[in-house]
Amino acid sequence: MKQRIKLLHTEWSRGWGGQEIRILAESEAFLKRGHQVTLACKAGSPIETAARGKGIPTVNFPFSAAVDVRTITRMVRYLKKEKIDVVQTHSSIDSWTASTAARIAGVPVVRSRHLSTPIKVSLSSRLLYMTLPDRVITSGRIIKDDMVRINGFNPDRIISIPAGADETRFHPGIDPGRIMSEFNISSDDYAVGIVAILRSWKGHRDLFDAVLLIADEIPRLKVLVAGDGPGRRSLIEYVRERGLEDKVIFTGFREDVPEILAVMKQFILPSTKNEATSQVIPQAMLAGIPVISSTAGGLTEMIEDHRTGLLTPPGDPQAIKEAILENYHNPVKAAAMAGAARARALEKWTFTAMIDKTEEVCFSVIRR
């Protein structure tokens, strides 16, 4: 019988996005496997609200600064009292405080790195990534490669575990009828779309500009924009200014992503920066939908151009237009790429595989 882990996740941010979603998804999966999981976060943060809604235990800490003696002292007591086996940190402030507390308490640490932005070359970065944690998990190979190449970090201490999609939820054949009815999409419409937090670097404006360039080449084109975020108001205004209100549908935040994807003839993620590996691209791949992705960050780790999808340069609406039209005019080839993408996702990017690898990292640092 496998050892049961007492795991403490830490996240100080009050933001909401793929990082927070992945933390909660991993927590739920560990709980289902019989482990004990608690999330340390700020009181009233979005991740705390979401965690409680999913039945994930939470505990509040101030996380007021990187060197926060109050938080470190409280956390040392908490780790010892609760007999925590592993601490997994996710952002800068909580990584400094929680890793320091864990070292004092004698608890192993796993540091997660979700963004592809370069890490500053400094002694403090080396301390944060190579000295305080026992292992580092990156959300994509490109992050690990840069940490080794730019920062000179030890590759044996770093493991890449890309985001995985739930193969039991994302698959072909899901009925799109309810979503089509909700948003007044008919069988004669040609729907493409994006599922992403509404942030500037997700490339929504480039997608909208591509739709303008397509003009009348695709009759009854619709663009589903699933997600919410700080850029919502400005994006709605951008669409209005360009006269695209009849083509672009903002769905808001959705839990029913499999059904949203089922409506789409093509999935597009035109991010301009910061991507490690997307959590949504594997979902679209498993759903059997043709995928168009930019080459930002680690997205090329998931898509092989013209084999499992189409790649476009970041910030290039013309290239997005050409990719959409290529799939539209060559449906047999697009379907073949989607089939190859689904096979690749089942082989490499399932949620089960992601949790297996993460669980093994936790076991490995406990054994050490």
PDB file of C-alpha atoms in Angstrom, residues 69-367:
ATOM      1  CA  VAL A  69       9.200  36.713  10.260  1.00  0.00           C
ATOM      2  CA  ARG A  70       5.594  36.494  11.448  1.00  0.00           C
ATOM      3  CA  THR A  71       4.576  34.149   8.637  1.00  0.00           C
ATOM      4  CA  ILE A  72       7.762  32.067   8.930  1.00  0.00           C
ATOM      5  CA  THR A  73       7.341  31.660  12.692  1.00  0.00           C
ATOM      6  CA  ARG A  74       3.680  30.705  12.416  1.00  0.00           C
ATOM      7  CA  MET A  75       4.375  28.290   9.598  1.00  0.00           C
ATOM      8  CA  VAL A  76       7.180  26.531  11.457  1.00  0.00           C
ATOM      9  CA  ARG A  77       4.759  25.856  14.300  1.00  0.00           C
ATOM     10  CA  TYR A  78       2.060  24.731  11.855  1.00  0.00           C
ATOM     11  CA  LEU A  79       4.353  22.321   9.981  1.00  0.00           C
ATOM     12  CA  LYS A  80       5.510  20.689  13.198  1.00  0.00           C
ATOM     13  CA  LYS A  81       2.061  20.519  14.762  1.00  0.00           C
ATOM     14  CA  GLU A  82       0.400  19.036  11.638  1.00  0.00           C
ATOM     15  CA  LYS A  83       3.380  16.759  10.874  1.00  0.00           C
ATOM     16  CA  ILE A  84       3.469  17.917   7.234  1.00  0.00           C
ATOM     17  CA  ASP A  85       5.500  15.613   4.961  1.00  0.00           C
ATOM     18  CA  VAL A  86       6.043  17.952   1.985  1.00  0.00           C
ATOM     19  CA  VAL A  87       5.621  21.650   1.238  1.00  0.00           C
ATOM     20  CA  GLN A  88       4.967  22.601  -2.400  1.00  0.00           C
ATOM     21  CA  THR A  89       5.402  26.317  -3.154  1.00  0.00           C
ATOM     22  CA  HIS A  90       4.253  28.161  -6.271  1.00  0.00           C
ATOM     23  CA  SER A  91       5.033  31.904  -6.312  1.00  0.00           C
ATOM     24  CA  SER A  92       7.840  34.161  -5.163  1.00  0.00           C
ATOM     25  CA  ILE A  93       6.651  35.444  -1.780  1.00  0.00           C
ATOM     26  CA  ASP A  94       5.245  32.145  -0.533  1.00  0.00           C
ATOM     27  CA  SER A  95       8.313  30.292  -1.833  1.00  0.00           C
ATOM     28  CA  TRP A  96      10.653  32.435   0.262  1.00  0.00           C
ATOM     29  CA  THR A  97       8.597  32.263   3.452  1.00  0.00           C
ATOM     30  CA  ALA A  98       7.334  28.681   3.213  1.00  0.00           C
ATOM     31  CA  SER A  99      10.672  27.241   2.058  1.00  0.00           C
ATOM     32  CA  THR A 100      12.491  28.981   4.906  1.00  0.00           C
ATOM     33  CA  ALA A 101       9.924  27.734   7.421  1.00  0.00           C
ATOM     34  CA  ALA A 102      10.123  24.216   6.013  1.00  0.00           C
ATOM     35  CA  ARG A 103      13.915  24.173   6.272  1.00  0.00           C
ATOM     36  CA  ILE A 104      13.712  25.245   9.921  1.00  0.00           C
ATOM     37  CA  ALA A 105      11.060  22.591  10.587  1.00  0.00           C
ATOM     38  CA  GLY A 106      12.973  19.889   8.711  1.00  0.00           C
ATOM     39  CA  VAL A 107      10.295  19.390   6.043  1.00  0.00           C
ATOM     40  CA  PRO A 108      11.250  18.767   2.377  1.00  0.00           C
ATOM     41  CA  VAL A 109      10.270  21.362  -0.212  1.00  0.00           C
ATOM     42  CA  VAL A 110       9.138  21.142  -3.841  1.00  0.00           C
ATOM     43  CA  ARG A 111       9.227  24.460  -5.746  1.00  0.00           C
ATOM     44  CA  SER A 112       6.902  24.816  -8.742  1.00  0.00           C
ATOM     45  CA  ARG A 113       7.720  27.193 -11.601  1.00  0.00           C
ATOM     46  CA  HIS A 114       4.740  27.959 -13.843  1.00  0.00           C
ATOM     47  CA  LEU A 115       5.868  30.910 -15.995  1.00  0.00           C
ATOM     48  CA  SER A 116       8.304  30.938 -18.902  1.00  0.00           C
ATOM     49  CA  THR A 117       9.645  34.414 -18.109  1.00  0.00           C
ATOM     50  CA  PRO A 118      13.426  34.314 -17.445  1.00  0.00           C
ATOM     51  CA  ILE A 119      14.638  34.084 -13.858  1.00  0.00           C
ATOM     52  CA  LYS A 120      17.080  36.772 -12.762  1.00  0.00           C
ATOM     53  CA  VAL A 121      20.679  35.561 -12.582  1.00  0.00           C
ATOM     54  CA  SER A 122      21.584  36.232  -8.949  1.00  0.00           C
ATOM     55  CA  LEU A 123      22.605  34.616  -5.690  1.00  0.00           C
ATOM     56  CA  SER A 124      19.074  35.087  -4.352  1.00  0.00           C
ATOM     57  CA  SER A 125      17.609  33.180  -7.321  1.00  0.00           C
ATOM     58  CA  ARG A 126      20.055  30.346  -6.743  1.00  0.00           C
ATOM     59  CA  LEU A 127      19.046  30.274  -3.083  1.00  0.00           C
ATOM     60  CA  LEU A 128      15.340  30.268  -3.990  1.00  0.00           C
ATOM     61  CA  TYR A 129      15.562  27.515  -6.606  1.00  0.00           C
ATOM     62  CA  MET A 130      18.608  25.403  -5.785  1.00  0.00           C
ATOM     63  CA  THR A 131      19.267  25.733  -2.029  1.00  0.00           C
ATOM     64  CA  LEU A 132      15.914  25.980  -0.274  1.00  0.00           C
ATOM     65  CA  PRO A 133      13.905  23.413  -2.303  1.00  0.00           C
ATOM     66  CA  ASP A 134      14.778  19.742  -2.686  1.00  0.00           C
ATOM     67  CA  ARG A 135      13.285  19.573  -6.190  1.00  0.00           C
ATOM     68  CA  VAL A 136      11.841  21.997  -8.730  1.00  0.00           C
ATOM     69  CA  ILE A 137       8.855  21.175 -10.949  1.00  0.00           C
ATOM     70  CA  THR A 138       8.510  23.254 -14.112  1.00  0.00           C
ATOM     71  CA  SER A 139       5.360  23.443 -16.207  1.00  0.00           C
ATOM     72  CA  GLY A 140       7.283  22.856 -19.410  1.00  0.00           C
ATOM     73  CA  ARG A 141      10.593  21.755 -20.852  1.00  0.00           C
ATOM     74  CA  ILE A 142      11.516  25.249 -22.066  1.00  0.00           C
ATOM     75  CA  ILE A 143      11.435  26.558 -18.473  1.00  0.00           C
ATOM     76  CA  LYS A 144      13.809  23.841 -17.299  1.00  0.00           C
ATOM     77  CA  ASP A 145      16.103  24.357 -20.287  1.00  0.00           C
ATOM     78  CA  ASP A 146      16.338  28.108 -19.601  1.00  0.00           C
ATOM     79  CA  MET A 147      16.993  27.546 -15.895  1.00  0.00           C
ATOM     80  CA  VAL A 148      19.901  25.291 -16.796  1.00  0.00           C
ATOM     81  CA  ARG A 149      21.229  27.367 -19.712  1.00  0.00           C
ATOM     82  CA  ILE A 150      20.764  30.889 -18.354  1.00  0.00           C
ATOM     83  CA  ASN A 151      20.988  30.381 -14.592  1.00  0.00           C
ATOM     84  CA  GLY A 152      23.346  27.413 -14.477  1.00  0.00           C
ATOM     85  CA  PHE A 153      21.006  25.426 -12.226  1.00  0.00           C
ATOM     86  CA  ASN A 154      21.543  21.704 -11.705  1.00  0.00           C
ATOM     87  CA  PRO A 155      19.319  19.837 -14.226  1.00  0.00           C
ATOM     88  CA  ASP A 156      19.142  16.804 -11.929  1.00  0.00           C
ATOM     89  CA  ARG A 157      17.204  18.894  -9.408  1.00  0.00           C
ATOM     90  CA  ILE A 158      14.595  20.024 -11.959  1.00  0.00           C
ATOM     91  CA  ILE A 159      11.815  17.992 -13.582  1.00  0.00           C
ATOM     92  CA  SER A 160       9.424  19.178 -16.294  1.00  0.00           C
ATOM     93  CA  ILE A 161       5.803  18.135 -15.741  1.00  0.00           C
ATOM     94  CA  PRO A 162       3.554  19.832 -18.317  1.00  0.00           C
ATOM     95  CA  ALA A 163      -0.104  20.381 -17.566  1.00  0.00           C
ATOM     96  CA  GLY A 164      -2.302  17.410 -18.373  1.00  0.00           C
ATOM     97  CA  ALA A 165      -5.949  17.191 -19.379  1.00  0.00           C
ATOM     98  CA  ASP A 166      -8.528  14.833 -17.899  1.00  0.00           C
ATOM     99  CA  GLU A 167      -8.950  12.138 -20.525  1.00  0.00           C
ATOM    100  CA  THR A 168     -12.246  11.068 -18.945  1.00  0.00           C
ATOM    101  CA  ARG A 169     -13.789  14.524 -19.510  1.00  0.00           C
ATOM    102  CA  PHE A 170     -12.214  15.642 -22.774  1.00  0.00           C
ATOM    103  CA  HIS A 171     -12.930  13.421 -25.755  1.00  0.00           C
ATOM    104  CA  PRO A 172     -14.709  13.528 -29.123  1.00  0.00           C
ATOM    105  CA  GLY A 173     -18.449  13.053 -29.365  1.00  0.00           C
ATOM    106  CA  ILE A 174     -19.635  15.438 -26.636  1.00  0.00           C
ATOM    107  CA  ASP A 175     -23.029  16.931 -27.491  1.00  0.00           C
ATOM    108  CA  PRO A 176     -22.675  20.691 -28.211  1.00  0.00           C
ATOM    109  CA  GLY A 177     -26.437  21.252 -28.328  1.00  0.00           C
ATOM    110  CA  ARG A 178     -26.885  22.948 -24.955  1.00  0.00           C
ATOM    111  CA  ILE A 179     -24.101  25.489 -25.583  1.00  0.00           C
ATOM    112  CA  MET A 180     -25.298  26.174 -29.131  1.00  0.00           C
ATOM    113  CA  SER A 181     -28.775  26.863 -27.803  1.00  0.00           C
ATOM    114  CA  GLU A 182     -27.492  29.050 -24.956  1.00  0.00           C
ATOM    115  CA  PHE A 183     -25.488  31.302 -27.302  1.00  0.00           C
ATOM    116  CA  ASN A 184     -27.772  31.098 -30.327  1.00  0.00           C
ATOM    117  CA  ILE A 185     -25.276  29.248 -32.533  1.00  0.00           C
ATOM    118  CA  SER A 186     -26.840  27.337 -35.407  1.00  0.00           C
ATOM    119  CA  SER A 187     -25.603  24.300 -37.303  1.00  0.00           C
ATOM    120  CA  ASP A 188     -24.897  26.608 -40.258  1.00  0.00           C
ATOM    121  CA  ASP A 189     -22.434  28.694 -38.211  1.00  0.00           C
ATOM    122  CA  TYR A 190     -18.697  28.007 -38.304  1.00  0.00           C
ATOM    123  CA  ALA A 191     -17.467  28.417 -34.717  1.00  0.00           C
ATOM    124  CA  VAL A 192     -13.846  28.826 -33.695  1.00  0.00           C
ATOM    125  CA  GLY A 193     -12.704  29.858 -30.262  1.00  0.00           C
ATOM    126  CA  ILE A 194     -10.345  30.363 -27.388  1.00  0.00           C
ATOM    127  CA  VAL A 195     -10.482  29.307 -23.733  1.00  0.00           C
ATOM    128  CA  ALA A 196      -8.194  31.497 -21.620  1.00  0.00           C
ATOM    129  CA  ILE A 197      -8.130  34.092 -18.891  1.00  0.00           C
ATOM    130  CA  LEU A 198      -8.768  37.530 -20.364  1.00  0.00           C
ATOM    131  CA  ARG A 199      -5.277  39.009 -20.135  1.00  0.00           C
ATOM    132  CA  SER A 200      -3.411  41.116 -22.672  1.00  0.00           C
ATOM    133  CA  TRP A 201      -0.736  38.510 -23.408  1.00  0.00           C
ATOM    134  CA  LYS A 202      -3.220  35.755 -24.279  1.00  0.00           C
ATOM    135  CA  GLY A 203      -3.528  37.330 -27.737  1.00  0.00           C
ATOM    136  CA  HIS A 204      -7.289  37.879 -27.940  1.00  0.00           C
ATOM    137  CA  ARG A 205      -6.829  41.122 -29.896  1.00  0.00           C
ATOM    138  CA  ASP A 206      -4.671  39.358 -32.474  1.00  0.00           C
ATOM    139  CA  LEU A 207      -7.439  36.790 -32.919  1.00  0.00           C
ATOM    140  CA  PHE A 208     -10.050  39.529 -33.357  1.00  0.00           C
ATOM    141  CA  ASP A 209      -7.825  41.307 -35.898  1.00  0.00           C
ATOM    142  CA  ALA A 210      -7.483  38.017 -37.793  1.00  0.00           C
ATOM    143  CA  VAL A 211     -11.271  37.724 -37.885  1.00  0.00           C
ATOM    144  CA  LEU A 212     -11.415  41.203 -39.443  1.00  0.00           C
ATOM    145  CA  LEU A 213      -8.924  40.079 -42.106  1.00  0.00           C
ATOM    146  CA  ILE A 214     -10.996  37.007 -42.919  1.00  0.00           C
ATOM    147  CA  ALA A 215     -14.010  39.230 -43.616  1.00  0.00           C
ATOM    148  CA  ASP A 216     -16.445  37.257 -45.788  1.00  0.00           C
ATOM    149  CA  GLU A 217     -14.180  34.290 -46.584  1.00  0.00           C
ATOM    150  CA  ILE A 218     -15.921  32.140 -43.963  1.00  0.00           C
ATOM    151  CA  PRO A 219     -19.693  32.620 -44.039  1.00  0.00           C
ATOM    152  CA  ARG A 220     -21.377  32.793 -40.644  1.00  0.00           C
ATOM    153  CA  LEU A 221     -18.098  32.780 -38.701  1.00  0.00           C
ATOM    154  CA  LYS A 222     -18.507  32.863 -34.893  1.00  0.00           C
ATOM    155  CA  VAL A 223     -15.771  33.273 -32.287  1.00  0.00           C
ATOM    156  CA  LEU A 224     -16.375  31.821 -28.810  1.00  0.00           C
ATOM    157  CA  VAL A 225     -14.326  33.563 -26.129  1.00  0.00           C
ATOM    158  CA  ALA A 226     -14.524  31.499 -22.942  1.00  0.00           C
ATOM    159  CA  GLY A 227     -12.996  32.874 -19.767  1.00  0.00           C
ATOM    160  CA  ASP A 228     -12.935  35.956 -17.585  1.00  0.00           C
ATOM    161  CA  GLY A 229     -10.246  38.228 -16.236  1.00  0.00           C
ATOM    162  CA  PRO A 230      -8.915  41.775 -15.877  1.00  0.00           C
ATOM    163  CA  GLY A 231      -9.030  42.459 -19.625  1.00  0.00           C
ATOM    164  CA  ARG A 232     -12.721  41.704 -20.100  1.00  0.00           C
ATOM    165  CA  ARG A 233     -13.990  45.285 -20.337  1.00  0.00           C
ATOM    166  CA  SER A 234     -11.264  46.464 -22.718  1.00  0.00           C
ATOM    167  CA  LEU A 235     -11.710  43.414 -24.977  1.00  0.00           C
ATOM    168  CA  ILE A 236     -15.468  43.927 -25.204  1.00  0.00           C
ATOM    169  CA  GLU A 237     -14.806  47.545 -26.154  1.00  0.00           C
ATOM    170  CA  TYR A 238     -12.192  46.438 -28.724  1.00  0.00           C
ATOM    171  CA  VAL A 239     -14.742  44.146 -30.339  1.00  0.00           C
ATOM    172  CA  ARG A 240     -17.395  46.882 -30.362  1.00  0.00           C
ATOM    173  CA  GLU A 241     -15.049  49.432 -31.941  1.00  0.00           C
ATOM    174  CA  ARG A 242     -14.307  47.003 -34.789  1.00  0.00           C
ATOM    175  CA  GLY A 243     -17.903  46.110 -35.428  1.00  0.00           C
ATOM    176  CA  LEU A 244     -17.463  42.454 -34.497  1.00  0.00           C
ATOM    177  CA  GLU A 245     -20.314  42.162 -31.999  1.00  0.00           C
ATOM    178  CA  ASP A 246     -22.246  39.833 -34.323  1.00  0.00           C
ATOM    179  CA  LYS A 247     -19.275  37.452 -34.600  1.00  0.00           C
ATOM    180  CA  VAL A 248     -17.641  37.416 -31.134  1.00  0.00           C
ATOM    181  CA  ILE A 249     -19.386  35.749 -28.189  1.00  0.00           C
ATOM    182  CA  PHE A 250     -18.041  36.308 -24.668  1.00  0.00           C
ATOM    183  CA  THR A 251     -19.193  33.371 -22.546  1.00  0.00           C
ATOM    184  CA  GLY A 252     -17.592  34.447 -19.268  1.00  0.00           C
ATOM    185  CA  PHE A 253     -15.935  31.937 -16.933  1.00  0.00           C
ATOM    186  CA  ARG A 254     -17.137  28.385 -17.594  1.00  0.00           C
ATOM    187  CA  GLU A 255     -16.800  25.085 -15.769  1.00  0.00           C
ATOM    188  CA  ASP A 256     -18.265  23.174 -18.743  1.00  0.00           C
ATOM    189  CA  VAL A 257     -15.171  23.508 -20.944  1.00  0.00           C
ATOM    190  CA  PRO A 258     -15.663  20.103 -22.665  1.00  0.00           C
ATOM    191  CA  GLU A 259     -19.056  21.273 -23.943  1.00  0.00           C
ATOM    192  CA  ILE A 260     -17.635  24.677 -24.959  1.00  0.00           C
ATOM    193  CA  LEU A 261     -14.884  22.971 -26.964  1.00  0.00           C
ATOM    194  CA  ALA A 262     -17.396  20.640 -28.602  1.00  0.00           C
ATOM    195  CA  VAL A 263     -18.966  23.639 -30.385  1.00  0.00           C
ATOM    196  CA  MET A 264     -15.654  24.704 -31.957  1.00  0.00           C
ATOM    197  CA  LYS A 265     -14.442  23.689 -35.403  1.00  0.00           C
ATOM    198  CA  GLN A 266     -10.994  25.077 -34.498  1.00  0.00           C
ATOM    199  CA  PHE A 267      -9.297  26.015 -31.228  1.00  0.00           C
ATOM    200  CA  ILE A 268      -6.887  28.970 -31.257  1.00  0.00           C
ATOM    201  CA  LEU A 269      -4.416  30.095 -28.581  1.00  0.00           C
ATOM    202  CA  PRO A 270      -2.505  33.135 -29.938  1.00  0.00           C
ATOM    203  CA  SER A 271      -0.527  33.979 -26.760  1.00  0.00           C
ATOM    204  CA  THR A 272       2.265  36.531 -27.096  1.00  0.00           C
ATOM    205  CA  LYS A 273       4.423  35.630 -24.067  1.00  0.00           C
ATOM    206  CA  ASN A 274       4.680  33.996 -20.622  1.00  0.00           C
ATOM    207  CA  GLU A 275       3.324  30.581 -21.657  1.00  0.00           C
ATOM    208  CA  ALA A 276       4.957  27.470 -20.237  1.00  0.00           C
ATOM    209  CA  THR A 277       2.744  24.751 -21.614  1.00  0.00           C
ATOM    210  CA  SER A 278      -0.965  25.423 -21.888  1.00  0.00           C
ATOM    211  CA  GLN A 279      -3.523  23.563 -19.816  1.00  0.00           C
ATOM    212  CA  VAL A 280      -6.174  24.074 -22.497  1.00  0.00           C
ATOM    213  CA  ILE A 281      -4.256  22.873 -25.563  1.00  0.00           C
ATOM    214  CA  PRO A 282      -4.179  19.245 -24.291  1.00  0.00           C
ATOM    215  CA  GLN A 283      -7.903  19.549 -23.580  1.00  0.00           C
ATOM    216  CA  ALA A 284      -8.590  20.625 -27.172  1.00  0.00           C
ATOM    217  CA  MET A 285      -6.284  17.894 -28.468  1.00  0.00           C
ATOM    218  CA  LEU A 286      -8.098  15.214 -26.480  1.00  0.00           C
ATOM    219  CA  ALA A 287     -11.409  16.626 -27.719  1.00  0.00           C
ATOM    220  CA  GLY A 288     -10.251  15.972 -31.283  1.00  0.00           C
ATOM    221  CA  ILE A 289     -10.383  19.629 -32.394  1.00  0.00           C
ATOM    222  CA  PRO A 290      -7.853  21.144 -34.842  1.00  0.00           C
ATOM    223  CA  VAL A 291      -5.511  23.400 -32.847  1.00  0.00           C
ATOM    224  CA  ILE A 292      -3.772  26.630 -33.835  1.00  0.00           C
ATOM    225  CA  SER A 293      -1.175  27.923 -31.388  1.00  0.00           C
ATOM    226  CA  SER A 294       1.411  30.663 -31.295  1.00  0.00           C
ATOM    227  CA  THR A 295       5.044  29.759 -30.717  1.00  0.00           C
ATOM    228  CA  ALA A 296       5.215  31.773 -27.466  1.00  0.00           C
ATOM    229  CA  GLY A 297       7.084  30.231 -24.548  1.00  0.00           C
ATOM    230  CA  GLY A 298       6.785  26.471 -24.352  1.00  0.00           C
ATOM    231  CA  LEU A 299       3.763  26.016 -26.614  1.00  0.00           C
ATOM    232  CA  THR A 300       5.923  24.440 -29.313  1.00  0.00           C
ATOM    233  CA  GLU A 301       6.551  21.608 -26.853  1.00  0.00           C
ATOM    234  CA  MET A 302       2.940  20.568 -27.360  1.00  0.00           C
ATOM    235  CA  ILE A 303       2.339  21.244 -31.067  1.00  0.00           C
ATOM    236  CA  GLU A 304       4.317  19.850 -33.991  1.00  0.00           C
ATOM    237  CA  ASP A 305       3.619  22.200 -36.892  1.00  0.00           C
ATOM    238  CA  HIS A 306       1.462  20.677 -39.658  1.00  0.00           C
ATOM    239  CA  ARG A 307       1.410  17.317 -37.878  1.00  0.00           C
ATOM    240  CA  THR A 308      -0.533  17.854 -34.646  1.00  0.00           C
ATOM    241  CA  GLY A 309      -1.591  21.455 -35.264  1.00  0.00           C
ATOM    242  CA  LEU A 310      -0.605  24.749 -36.854  1.00  0.00           C
ATOM    243  CA  LEU A 311       1.889  27.202 -35.328  1.00  0.00           C
ATOM    244  CA  THR A 312       1.919  30.972 -35.857  1.00  0.00           C
ATOM    245  CA  PRO A 313       4.349  33.684 -34.712  1.00  0.00           C
ATOM    246  CA  PRO A 314       3.208  35.677 -31.637  1.00  0.00           C
ATOM    247  CA  GLY A 315       1.438  38.919 -32.458  1.00  0.00           C
ATOM    248  CA  ASP A 316       0.717  38.076 -36.096  1.00  0.00           C
ATOM    249  CA  PRO A 317      -2.989  38.364 -37.049  1.00  0.00           C
ATOM    250  CA  GLN A 318      -2.197  37.684 -40.705  1.00  0.00           C
ATOM    251  CA  ALA A 319      -0.619  34.331 -39.809  1.00  0.00           C
ATOM    252  CA  ILE A 320      -3.613  33.465 -37.612  1.00  0.00           C
ATOM    253  CA  LYS A 321      -5.943  34.275 -40.512  1.00  0.00           C
ATOM    254  CA  GLU A 322      -3.957  32.051 -42.873  1.00  0.00           C
ATOM    255  CA  ALA A 323      -3.956  29.171 -40.373  1.00  0.00           C
ATOM    256  CA  ILE A 324      -7.732  29.398 -39.824  1.00  0.00           C
ATOM    257  CA  LEU A 325      -8.333  29.438 -43.572  1.00  0.00           C
ATOM    258  CA  GLU A 326      -5.931  26.538 -44.136  1.00  0.00           C
ATOM    259  CA  ASN A 327      -7.940  24.353 -41.775  1.00  0.00           C
ATOM    260  CA  TYR A 328     -11.232  25.658 -43.180  1.00  0.00           C
ATOM    261  CA  HIS A 329     -10.343  24.878 -46.806  1.00  0.00           C
ATOM    262  CA  ASN A 330      -8.639  21.555 -46.004  1.00  0.00           C
ATOM    263  CA  PRO A 331     -10.982  19.796 -43.546  1.00  0.00           C
ATOM    264  CA  VAL A 332      -9.596  16.314 -44.248  1.00  0.00           C
ATOM    265  CA  LYS A 333      -6.044  17.405 -43.440  1.00  0.00           C
ATOM    266  CA  ALA A 334      -7.274  19.338 -40.391  1.00  0.00           C
ATOM    267  CA  ALA A 335      -9.090  16.240 -39.128  1.00  0.00           C
ATOM    268  CA  ALA A 336      -5.963  14.133 -39.635  1.00  0.00           C
ATOM    269  CA  MET A 337      -3.880  16.590 -37.594  1.00  0.00           C
ATOM    270  CA  ALA A 338      -6.539  16.579 -34.872  1.00  0.00           C
ATOM    271  CA  GLY A 339      -6.438  12.779 -34.767  1.00  0.00           C
ATOM    272  CA  ALA A 340      -2.648  12.770 -34.471  1.00  0.00           C
ATOM    273  CA  ALA A 341      -2.883  15.419 -31.748  1.00  0.00           C
ATOM    274  CA  ARG A 342      -5.344  13.344 -29.726  1.00  0.00           C
ATOM    275  CA  ALA A 343      -3.040  10.320 -29.945  1.00  0.00           C
ATOM    276  CA  ARG A 344      -0.095  12.443 -28.803  1.00  0.00           C
ATOM    277  CA  ALA A 345      -2.073  13.906 -25.905  1.00  0.00           C
ATOM    278  CA  LEU A 346      -3.158  10.444 -24.741  1.00  0.00           C
ATOM    279  CA  GLU A 347       0.485   9.401 -24.822  1.00  0.00           C
ATOM    280  CA  LYS A 348       2.045  12.423 -23.089  1.00  0.00           C
ATOM    281  CA  TRP A 349      -0.389  14.945 -21.624  1.00  0.00           C
ATOM    282  CA  THR A 350      -3.101  13.248 -19.642  1.00  0.00           C
ATOM    283  CA  PHE A 351      -4.066  14.453 -16.204  1.00  0.00           C
ATOM    284  CA  THR A 352      -3.369  10.999 -14.793  1.00  0.00           C
ATOM    285  CA  ALA A 353       0.226  11.103 -16.051  1.00  0.00           C
ATOM    286  CA  MET A 354       0.712  14.599 -14.595  1.00  0.00           C
ATOM    287  CA  ILE A 355      -0.493  13.510 -11.153  1.00  0.00           C
ATOM    288  CA  ASP A 356       1.564  10.282 -11.254  1.00  0.00           C
ATOM    289  CA  LYS A 357       4.750  12.266 -11.915  1.00  0.00           C
ATOM    290  CA  THR A 358       3.964  14.922  -9.306  1.00  0.00           C
ATOM    291  CA  GLU A 359       3.179  12.265  -6.722  1.00  0.00           C
ATOM    292  CA  GLU A 360       6.473  10.515  -7.430  1.00  0.00           C
ATOM    293  CA  VAL A 361       8.381  13.786  -6.925  1.00  0.00           C
ATOM    294  CA  CYS A 362       6.761  14.117  -3.492  1.00  0.00           C
ATOM    295  CA  PHE A 363       7.662  10.525  -2.608  1.00  0.00           C
ATOM    296  CA  SER A 364      11.240  11.078  -3.782  1.00  0.00           C
ATOM    297  CA  VAL A 365      11.870  14.113  -1.577  1.00  0.00           C
ATOM    298  CA  ILE A 366      10.339  12.318   1.417  1.00  0.00           C
ATOM    299  CA  ARG A 367      12.672   9.344   0.845  1.00  0.00           C
TER     300      ARG A 367
END
